[in-house]
Every structure is written in structure tokens, then in C-alpha cells.
Coordinates of C-alpha atoms in Angstrom, one line a residue:
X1 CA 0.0 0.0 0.0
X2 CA 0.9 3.4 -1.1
X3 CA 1.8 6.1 1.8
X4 CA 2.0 9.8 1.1
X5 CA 3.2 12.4 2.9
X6 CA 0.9 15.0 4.9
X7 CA -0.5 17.5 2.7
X8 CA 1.3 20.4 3.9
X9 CA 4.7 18.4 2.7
X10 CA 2.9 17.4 -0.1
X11 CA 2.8 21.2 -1.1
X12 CA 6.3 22.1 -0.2
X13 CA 8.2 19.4 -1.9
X14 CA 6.4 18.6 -4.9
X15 CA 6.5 20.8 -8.6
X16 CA 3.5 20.5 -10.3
X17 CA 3.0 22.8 -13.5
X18 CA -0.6 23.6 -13.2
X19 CA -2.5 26.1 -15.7
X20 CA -3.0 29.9 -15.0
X21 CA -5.5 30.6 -12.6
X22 CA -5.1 27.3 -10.8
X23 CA -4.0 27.9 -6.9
X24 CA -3.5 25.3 -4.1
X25 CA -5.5 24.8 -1.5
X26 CA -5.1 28.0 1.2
X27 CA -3.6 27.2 4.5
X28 CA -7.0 27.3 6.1
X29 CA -8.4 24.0 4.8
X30 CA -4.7 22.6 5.3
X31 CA -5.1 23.9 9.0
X32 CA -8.9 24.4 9.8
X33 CA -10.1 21.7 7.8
X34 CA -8.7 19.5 10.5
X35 CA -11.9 20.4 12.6
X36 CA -13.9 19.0 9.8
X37 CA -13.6 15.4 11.2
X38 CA -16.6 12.8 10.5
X39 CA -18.9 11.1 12.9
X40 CA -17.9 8.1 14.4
X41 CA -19.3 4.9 13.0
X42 CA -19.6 0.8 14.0
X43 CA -20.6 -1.8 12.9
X44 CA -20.7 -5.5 14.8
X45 CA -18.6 -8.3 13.8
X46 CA -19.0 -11.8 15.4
X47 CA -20.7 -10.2 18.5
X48 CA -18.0 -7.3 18.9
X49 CA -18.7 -4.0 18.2
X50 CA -16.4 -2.4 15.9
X51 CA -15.6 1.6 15.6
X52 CA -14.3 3.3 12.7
X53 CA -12.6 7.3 12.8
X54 CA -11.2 8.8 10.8
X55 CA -9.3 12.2 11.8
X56 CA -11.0 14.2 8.4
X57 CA -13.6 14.4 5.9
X58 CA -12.2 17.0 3.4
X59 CA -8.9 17.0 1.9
X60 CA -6.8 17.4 -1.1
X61 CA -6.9 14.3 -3.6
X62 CA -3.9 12.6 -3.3
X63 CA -3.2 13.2 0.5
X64 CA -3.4 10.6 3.5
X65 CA -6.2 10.4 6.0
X66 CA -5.4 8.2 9.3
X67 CA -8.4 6.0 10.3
X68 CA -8.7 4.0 13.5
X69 CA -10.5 0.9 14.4
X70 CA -11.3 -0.1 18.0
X71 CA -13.3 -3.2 18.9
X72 CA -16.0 -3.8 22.2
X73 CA -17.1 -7.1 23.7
X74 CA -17.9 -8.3 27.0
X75 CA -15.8 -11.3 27.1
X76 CA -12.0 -10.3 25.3
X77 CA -11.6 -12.3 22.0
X78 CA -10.4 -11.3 18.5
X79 CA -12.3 -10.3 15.4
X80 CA -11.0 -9.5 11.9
X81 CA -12.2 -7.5 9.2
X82 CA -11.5 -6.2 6.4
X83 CA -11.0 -2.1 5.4
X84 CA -11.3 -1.2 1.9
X85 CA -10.7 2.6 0.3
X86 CA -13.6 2.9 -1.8
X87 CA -13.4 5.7 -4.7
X88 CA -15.8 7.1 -7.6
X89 CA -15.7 10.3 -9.8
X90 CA -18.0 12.4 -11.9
X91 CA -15.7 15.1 -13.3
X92 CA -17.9 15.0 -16.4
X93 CA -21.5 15.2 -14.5
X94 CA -22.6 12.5 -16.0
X95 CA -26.4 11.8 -14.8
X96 CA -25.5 8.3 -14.1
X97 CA -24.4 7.2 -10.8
X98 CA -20.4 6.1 -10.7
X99 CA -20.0 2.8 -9.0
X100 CA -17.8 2.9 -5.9
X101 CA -14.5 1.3 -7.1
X102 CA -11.5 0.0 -4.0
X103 CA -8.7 1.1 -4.4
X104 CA -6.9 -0.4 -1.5
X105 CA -7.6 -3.0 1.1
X106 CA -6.5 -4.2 4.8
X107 CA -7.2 -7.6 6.8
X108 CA -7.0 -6.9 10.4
X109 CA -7.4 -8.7 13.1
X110 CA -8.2 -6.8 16.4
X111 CA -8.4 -7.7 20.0
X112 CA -11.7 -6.7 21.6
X113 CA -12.0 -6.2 25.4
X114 CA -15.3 -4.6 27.4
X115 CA -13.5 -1.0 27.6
X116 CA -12.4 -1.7 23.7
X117 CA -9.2 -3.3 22.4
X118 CA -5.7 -1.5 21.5
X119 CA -6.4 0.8 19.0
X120 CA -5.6 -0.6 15.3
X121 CA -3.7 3.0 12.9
X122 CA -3.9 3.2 9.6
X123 CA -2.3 5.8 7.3
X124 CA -4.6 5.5 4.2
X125 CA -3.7 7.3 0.6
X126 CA -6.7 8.9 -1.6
X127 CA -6.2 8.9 -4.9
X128 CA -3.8 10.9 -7.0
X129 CA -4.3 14.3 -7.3
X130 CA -5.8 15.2 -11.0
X131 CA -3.8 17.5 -13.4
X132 CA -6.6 20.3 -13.6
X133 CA -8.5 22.4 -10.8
X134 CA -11.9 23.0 -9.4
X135 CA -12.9 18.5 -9.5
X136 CA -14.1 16.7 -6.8
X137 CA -13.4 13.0 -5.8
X138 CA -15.7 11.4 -3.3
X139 CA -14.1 8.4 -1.2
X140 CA -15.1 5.9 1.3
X141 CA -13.5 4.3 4.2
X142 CA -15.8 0.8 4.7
X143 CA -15.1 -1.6 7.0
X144 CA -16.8 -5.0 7.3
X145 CA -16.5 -8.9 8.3
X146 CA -13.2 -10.5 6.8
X147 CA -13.9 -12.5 3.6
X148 CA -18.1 -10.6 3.3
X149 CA -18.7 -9.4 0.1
X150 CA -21.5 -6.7 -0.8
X151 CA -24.0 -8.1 -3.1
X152 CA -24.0 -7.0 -7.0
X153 CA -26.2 -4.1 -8.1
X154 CA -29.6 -5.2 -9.8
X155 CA -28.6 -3.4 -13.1
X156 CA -24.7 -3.8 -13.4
X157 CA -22.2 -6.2 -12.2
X158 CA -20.7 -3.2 -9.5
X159 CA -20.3 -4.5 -6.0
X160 CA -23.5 -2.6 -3.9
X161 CA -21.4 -1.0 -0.9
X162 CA -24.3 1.1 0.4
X163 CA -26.3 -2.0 1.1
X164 CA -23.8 -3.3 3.2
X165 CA -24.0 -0.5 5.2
X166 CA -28.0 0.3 4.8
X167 CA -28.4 -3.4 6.2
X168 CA -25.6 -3.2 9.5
X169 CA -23.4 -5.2 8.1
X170 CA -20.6 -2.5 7.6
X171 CA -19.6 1.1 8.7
X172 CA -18.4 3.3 6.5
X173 CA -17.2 7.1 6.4
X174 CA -17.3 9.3 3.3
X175 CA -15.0 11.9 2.9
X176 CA -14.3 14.5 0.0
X177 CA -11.1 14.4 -2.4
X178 CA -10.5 18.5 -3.8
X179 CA -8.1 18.8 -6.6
X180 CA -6.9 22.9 -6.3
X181 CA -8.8 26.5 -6.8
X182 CA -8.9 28.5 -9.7
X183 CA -11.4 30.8 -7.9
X184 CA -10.6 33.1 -4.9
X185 CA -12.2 32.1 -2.4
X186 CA -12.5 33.9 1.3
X187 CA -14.9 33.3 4.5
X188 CA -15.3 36.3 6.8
X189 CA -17.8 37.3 9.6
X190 CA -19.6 40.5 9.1
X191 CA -19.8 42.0 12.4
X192 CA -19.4 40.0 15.6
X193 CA -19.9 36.5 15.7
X194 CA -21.4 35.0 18.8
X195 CA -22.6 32.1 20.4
X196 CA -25.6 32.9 22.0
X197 CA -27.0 35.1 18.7
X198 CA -27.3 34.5 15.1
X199 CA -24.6 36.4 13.0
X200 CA -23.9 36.7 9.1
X201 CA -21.6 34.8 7.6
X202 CA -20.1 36.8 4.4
X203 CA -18.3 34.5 1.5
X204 CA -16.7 36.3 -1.6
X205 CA -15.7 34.8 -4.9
X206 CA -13.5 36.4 -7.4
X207 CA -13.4 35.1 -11.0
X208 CA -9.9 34.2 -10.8
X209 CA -10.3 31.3 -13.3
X210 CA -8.2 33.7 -16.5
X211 CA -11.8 33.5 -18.3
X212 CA -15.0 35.3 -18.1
X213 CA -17.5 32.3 -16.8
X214 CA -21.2 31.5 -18.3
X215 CA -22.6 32.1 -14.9
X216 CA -22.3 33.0 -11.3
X217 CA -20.8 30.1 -9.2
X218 CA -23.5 28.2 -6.9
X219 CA -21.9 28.7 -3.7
X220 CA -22.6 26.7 -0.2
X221 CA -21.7 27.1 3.5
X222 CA -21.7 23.9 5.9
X223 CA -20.1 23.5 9.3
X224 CA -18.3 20.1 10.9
X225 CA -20.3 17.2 10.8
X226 CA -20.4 17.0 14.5
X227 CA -22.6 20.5 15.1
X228 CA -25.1 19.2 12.2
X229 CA -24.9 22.4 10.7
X230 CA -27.0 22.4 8.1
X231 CA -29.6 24.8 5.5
X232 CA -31.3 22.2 4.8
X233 CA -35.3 21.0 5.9
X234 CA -35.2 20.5 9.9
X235 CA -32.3 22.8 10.5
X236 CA -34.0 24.2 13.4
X237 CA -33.1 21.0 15.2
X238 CA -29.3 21.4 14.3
X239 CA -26.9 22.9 16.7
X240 CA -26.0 25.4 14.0
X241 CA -28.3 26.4 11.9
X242 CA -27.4 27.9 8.2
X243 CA -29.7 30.4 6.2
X244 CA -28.9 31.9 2.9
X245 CA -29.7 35.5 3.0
X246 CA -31.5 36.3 -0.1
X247 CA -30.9 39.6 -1.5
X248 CA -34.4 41.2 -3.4
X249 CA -32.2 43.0 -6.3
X250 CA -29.6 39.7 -6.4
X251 CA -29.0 38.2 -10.1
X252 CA -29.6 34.5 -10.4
X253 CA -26.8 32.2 -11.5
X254 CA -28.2 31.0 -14.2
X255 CA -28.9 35.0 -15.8
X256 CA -26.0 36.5 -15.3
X257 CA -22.2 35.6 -16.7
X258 CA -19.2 36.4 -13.9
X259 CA -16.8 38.5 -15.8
X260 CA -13.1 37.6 -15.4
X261 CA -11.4 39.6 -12.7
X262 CA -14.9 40.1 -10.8
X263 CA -16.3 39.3 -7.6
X264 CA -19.9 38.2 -5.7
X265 CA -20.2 37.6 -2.2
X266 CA -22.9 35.5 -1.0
X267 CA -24.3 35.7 2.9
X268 CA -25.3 33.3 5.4
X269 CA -27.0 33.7 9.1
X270 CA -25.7 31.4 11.3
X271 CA -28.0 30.5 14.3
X272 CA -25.9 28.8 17.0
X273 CA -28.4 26.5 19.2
X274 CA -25.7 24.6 21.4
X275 CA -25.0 26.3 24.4
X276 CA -20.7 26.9 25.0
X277 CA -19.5 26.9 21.7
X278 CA -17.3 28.6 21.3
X279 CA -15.4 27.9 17.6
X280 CA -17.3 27.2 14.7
X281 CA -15.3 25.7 11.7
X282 CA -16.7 26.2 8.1
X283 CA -16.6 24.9 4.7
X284 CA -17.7 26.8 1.8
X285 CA -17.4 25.7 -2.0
X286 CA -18.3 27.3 -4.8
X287 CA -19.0 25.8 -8.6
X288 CA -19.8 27.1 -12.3
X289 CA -21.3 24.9 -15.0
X290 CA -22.4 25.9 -18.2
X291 CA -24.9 23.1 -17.9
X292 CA -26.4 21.1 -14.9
X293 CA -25.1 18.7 -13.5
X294 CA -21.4 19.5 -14.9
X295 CA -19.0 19.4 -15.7
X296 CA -17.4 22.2 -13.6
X297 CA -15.7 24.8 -15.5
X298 CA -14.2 26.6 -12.3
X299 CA -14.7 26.2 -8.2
X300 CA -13.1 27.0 -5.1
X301 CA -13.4 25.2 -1.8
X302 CA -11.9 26.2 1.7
X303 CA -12.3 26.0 6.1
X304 CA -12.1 28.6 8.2
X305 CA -12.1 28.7 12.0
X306 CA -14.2 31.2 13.6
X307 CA -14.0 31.8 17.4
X308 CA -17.1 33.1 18.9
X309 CA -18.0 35.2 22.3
X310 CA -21.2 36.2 24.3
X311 CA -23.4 38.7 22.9
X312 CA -25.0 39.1 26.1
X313 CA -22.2 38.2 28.4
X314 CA -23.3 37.2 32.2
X315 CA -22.0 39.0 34.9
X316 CA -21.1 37.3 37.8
X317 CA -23.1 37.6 40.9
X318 CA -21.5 39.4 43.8

């Protein structure tokens, strides 16, 4: 099995020519998109309970992720099972669904105790990074029974991981391959961002791409899996809550071309509803089409940390 270096030695010792208008990932998704780590997830295995972390869910294609496995019973025996790096691509946007394809495997065998086992570390490569910007790689760390196979798709001969995982009979973490920038991207607060109050959340995009675009990138704001941030339906129920703020004179995407050279900023209103936070890390991306679904003609992602305080600080009894 391959091993790569981290990503930040990744970027210091290797030359790549790229094309104008292509920039590496900022420092802040090297740094903050650290805080971006994944649910933990189990699965049992010969009446042990097995865990699966990994330490992130968004990095550059190419880099290492380090995953961990940890097994529970109630009476100490040993388990194996079997990790696999699943991987698919649609750098076309194809409208068909790209079967999940492994690119590398493990057999390991792990000793489970009540409190859980010694820890079993794995340094685990994703990919190689493609030769142009702005494309997206989506991989899978699955784990499962040594020697269980996921059943074959109805209408192809792919292996069905999702089922595997749908049914218990696997865990499984996705995480997000990014191949470069050839947008600017930045994540700011406008005004004061608290914990206890919603505040706006300002990203800008500047065509940086050497070429006047079709249309205005779609652009999205999430937060760390583990806050549940999300825009989506039932977001009141999320510990951060995200709302794009709609602007009454704002051009749509689809009617208006972005210039080369020129920028948009798009807003968000963050509603913190989990009492003591006190960071909130980011992710925003940003992609132009000419035509949905794809492909992408230019796109931007990046993490930033923002630390929060108390709009309405308590004061302390005397």
C-alpha cells in the first residue's frame, strides 16, 4: 500500500505545472479543515462492536487520512475485518451514478475487550491528485466482516457497498477528495460573531479562473459534521443552523455571466443553538457549470475557524 506524505509536505516538496488561474488549497483548509472530522461509526462483527474514525472528511486528492479501528465485547476475543478505500468520480456530471470502485484494502485482526481493544492506525492514501482544478473525488473508508462481500447491483455487475451499510453489516465514512482552486475564495464574519445570537456569515468569490464564466458560481456554507450544521429542511433542530440570505435585487446564476477579474459575495446567518460553543469551523465551496449537472468549468473550496463570544455576556453575581 501506497503512503503519502501529509499535505502540507505534499505542497512544499512537490513541482507541479498547473495552468493559470489554478491555486492550491489556502492554508485554512490545510489547517482548519482539520476540525472538519466525520462522525464516528460501527458496525458489529461476530458479536464485537467495531468503531471506525477517521481524523478528516475534506482534503486534497492525493493526501493521507489516518483512520482507526477499536473493537468492544464483553468477554475479550479477537475479530477480523476487512478495510477497503472505496473511490468514484464524476468530473464530467454524467447523470448516471459512478460505481464505488476500492482502491486499496486491509485484513486486520483486532483484539476486543469490554473497555475496547488497543487501538488498530492506519495511514490510508486517496487517490492521486488530478492534473486540472476546481474536481471533486468522493471516497469511502468501509469496513466489514473479513472475507463478506457486498451483493452485486440489480442493473450492473458493481459490488452494492451502500447496502452493506444500509443493512448493519458495515460502517463506513465518506470523505471528500478536492483537486486545487482556480477561484478566490474567502470566509469572513460581518460583524461580531457570537454564540448565544445569530450572526452573518459573508463569502466572496472572485473570478480568478483567466476567463469570463457562463454564470455566477453556486456557492454553499456547511459546518463540521459533529454541530449538524445544516440549510437544509429540519435545520432548526441542528446545533448550527445555516440560512442563505437572499438579497431582493440579487441576479440569479443562471442569468447573469461572472466577468473575469470580478467578484460576488454570497451571505449566510448562522443561528448557534448549542449552548458553550465557542469555535465554529466552516466549509464553503463554490462551482460554475455551463450546464447542470457539470462538468465544472471553475470552483473554489476552503475551512475557516471562527472563534465566537457572548453577545450578552453574564455577569457574575457578587
Amino acid at each position: 500500500m501506497l503512503r503519502n506524505t501529509t499535505l502540507a509536505t505534499f505542497l512544499v516538496t512537490v513541482a507541479i505545472v498547473v495552468p493559470a488561474g489554478w491555486h492550491a488549497l489556502g492554508a485554512d483548509i490545510q489547517t482548519d479543515g482539520k476540525r472538519l472530522r466525520p462522525l464516528q461509526q460501527s458496525v458489529m462483527v461476530d458479536g464485537a462492536r467495531v468503531t471506525l474514525d477517521v481524523d478528516r472528511e475534506v482534503v486534497m486528492t492525493g493526501d493521507t487520512v489516518k483512520a482507526r479501528l477499536v473493537a468492544f465485547s464483553d468477554t475479550p476475543k479477537q475479530v477480523k475485518v476487512d478495510l477497503r478505500v472505496l473511490h468514484t468520480s464524476n468530473y464530467e456530471g454524467e447523470r448516471v451514478e459512478q460505481p464505488w470502485t476500492p482502491i486499496d484494502r486491509e485484513t486486520i485482526t483486532l483484539t476486543a475487550a469490554p473497555r475496547g481493544g488497543k487501538p488498530f492506525d492506519t495511514a490510508l492514501t486517496l487517490g492521486t491528485l488530478p492534473d486540472r482544478p476546481a474536481l471533486t473525488d468522493s471516497f469511502k473508508i468501509y469496513v466489514s466482516a473479513h472475507g463478506q462481500k457486498p451483493p452485486k447491483r440489480e442493473y450492473n455487475d458493481s459490488l452494492d457497498y451502500d447496502v452493506g451499510v444500509s443493512e448493519g453489516r458495515a460502517a463506513a465514512i465518506a470523505i471528500t477528495g478536492w483537486s486545487g482552486n482556480n477561484l478566490h475564495m474567502s470566509i469572513k464574519p460581518e460583524g461580531r460573531p457570537t454564540s448565544d445570537a445569530p450572526f452573518t456569515v459573508a463569502v466572496k468569490i472572485s473570478n480568478t479562473s483567466g476567463q469570463p464564466l457562463a454564470h455566477l458560481p453556486y456557492i454553499t456554507l456547511s459546518t463540521e459534521a459533529a454541530l449538524g450544521g445544516s440549510d437544509e429542511e429540519g435545520r432548526e433542530e441542528a446545533s448550527v443552523a445555516l440560512e442563505k440570505i437572499e438579497a431582493d435585487d440579487e441576479p440569479s446564476g443562471w442569468d447573469t455571466s461572472f466577468a473575469r477579474g470580478k467578484s460576488m459575495v454570497a451571505r449566510f446567518r448562522v443561528t448557534p443553538h448549542q449552548k458553550g460553543l465557542r469555535k465554529i469551523t466552516f466549509l464553503a465551496s463554490a462551482f460554475e457549470y455551463e450546464e447542470a449537472p457539470g462538468p465544472v468549468t471553475a470552483g473554489a473550496m476552503d475551512a475557516r475557524t471562527i472563534t465566537l463570544s457572548e453577545a450578552n455576556p453574564s455577569v457574575a453575581a457578587k
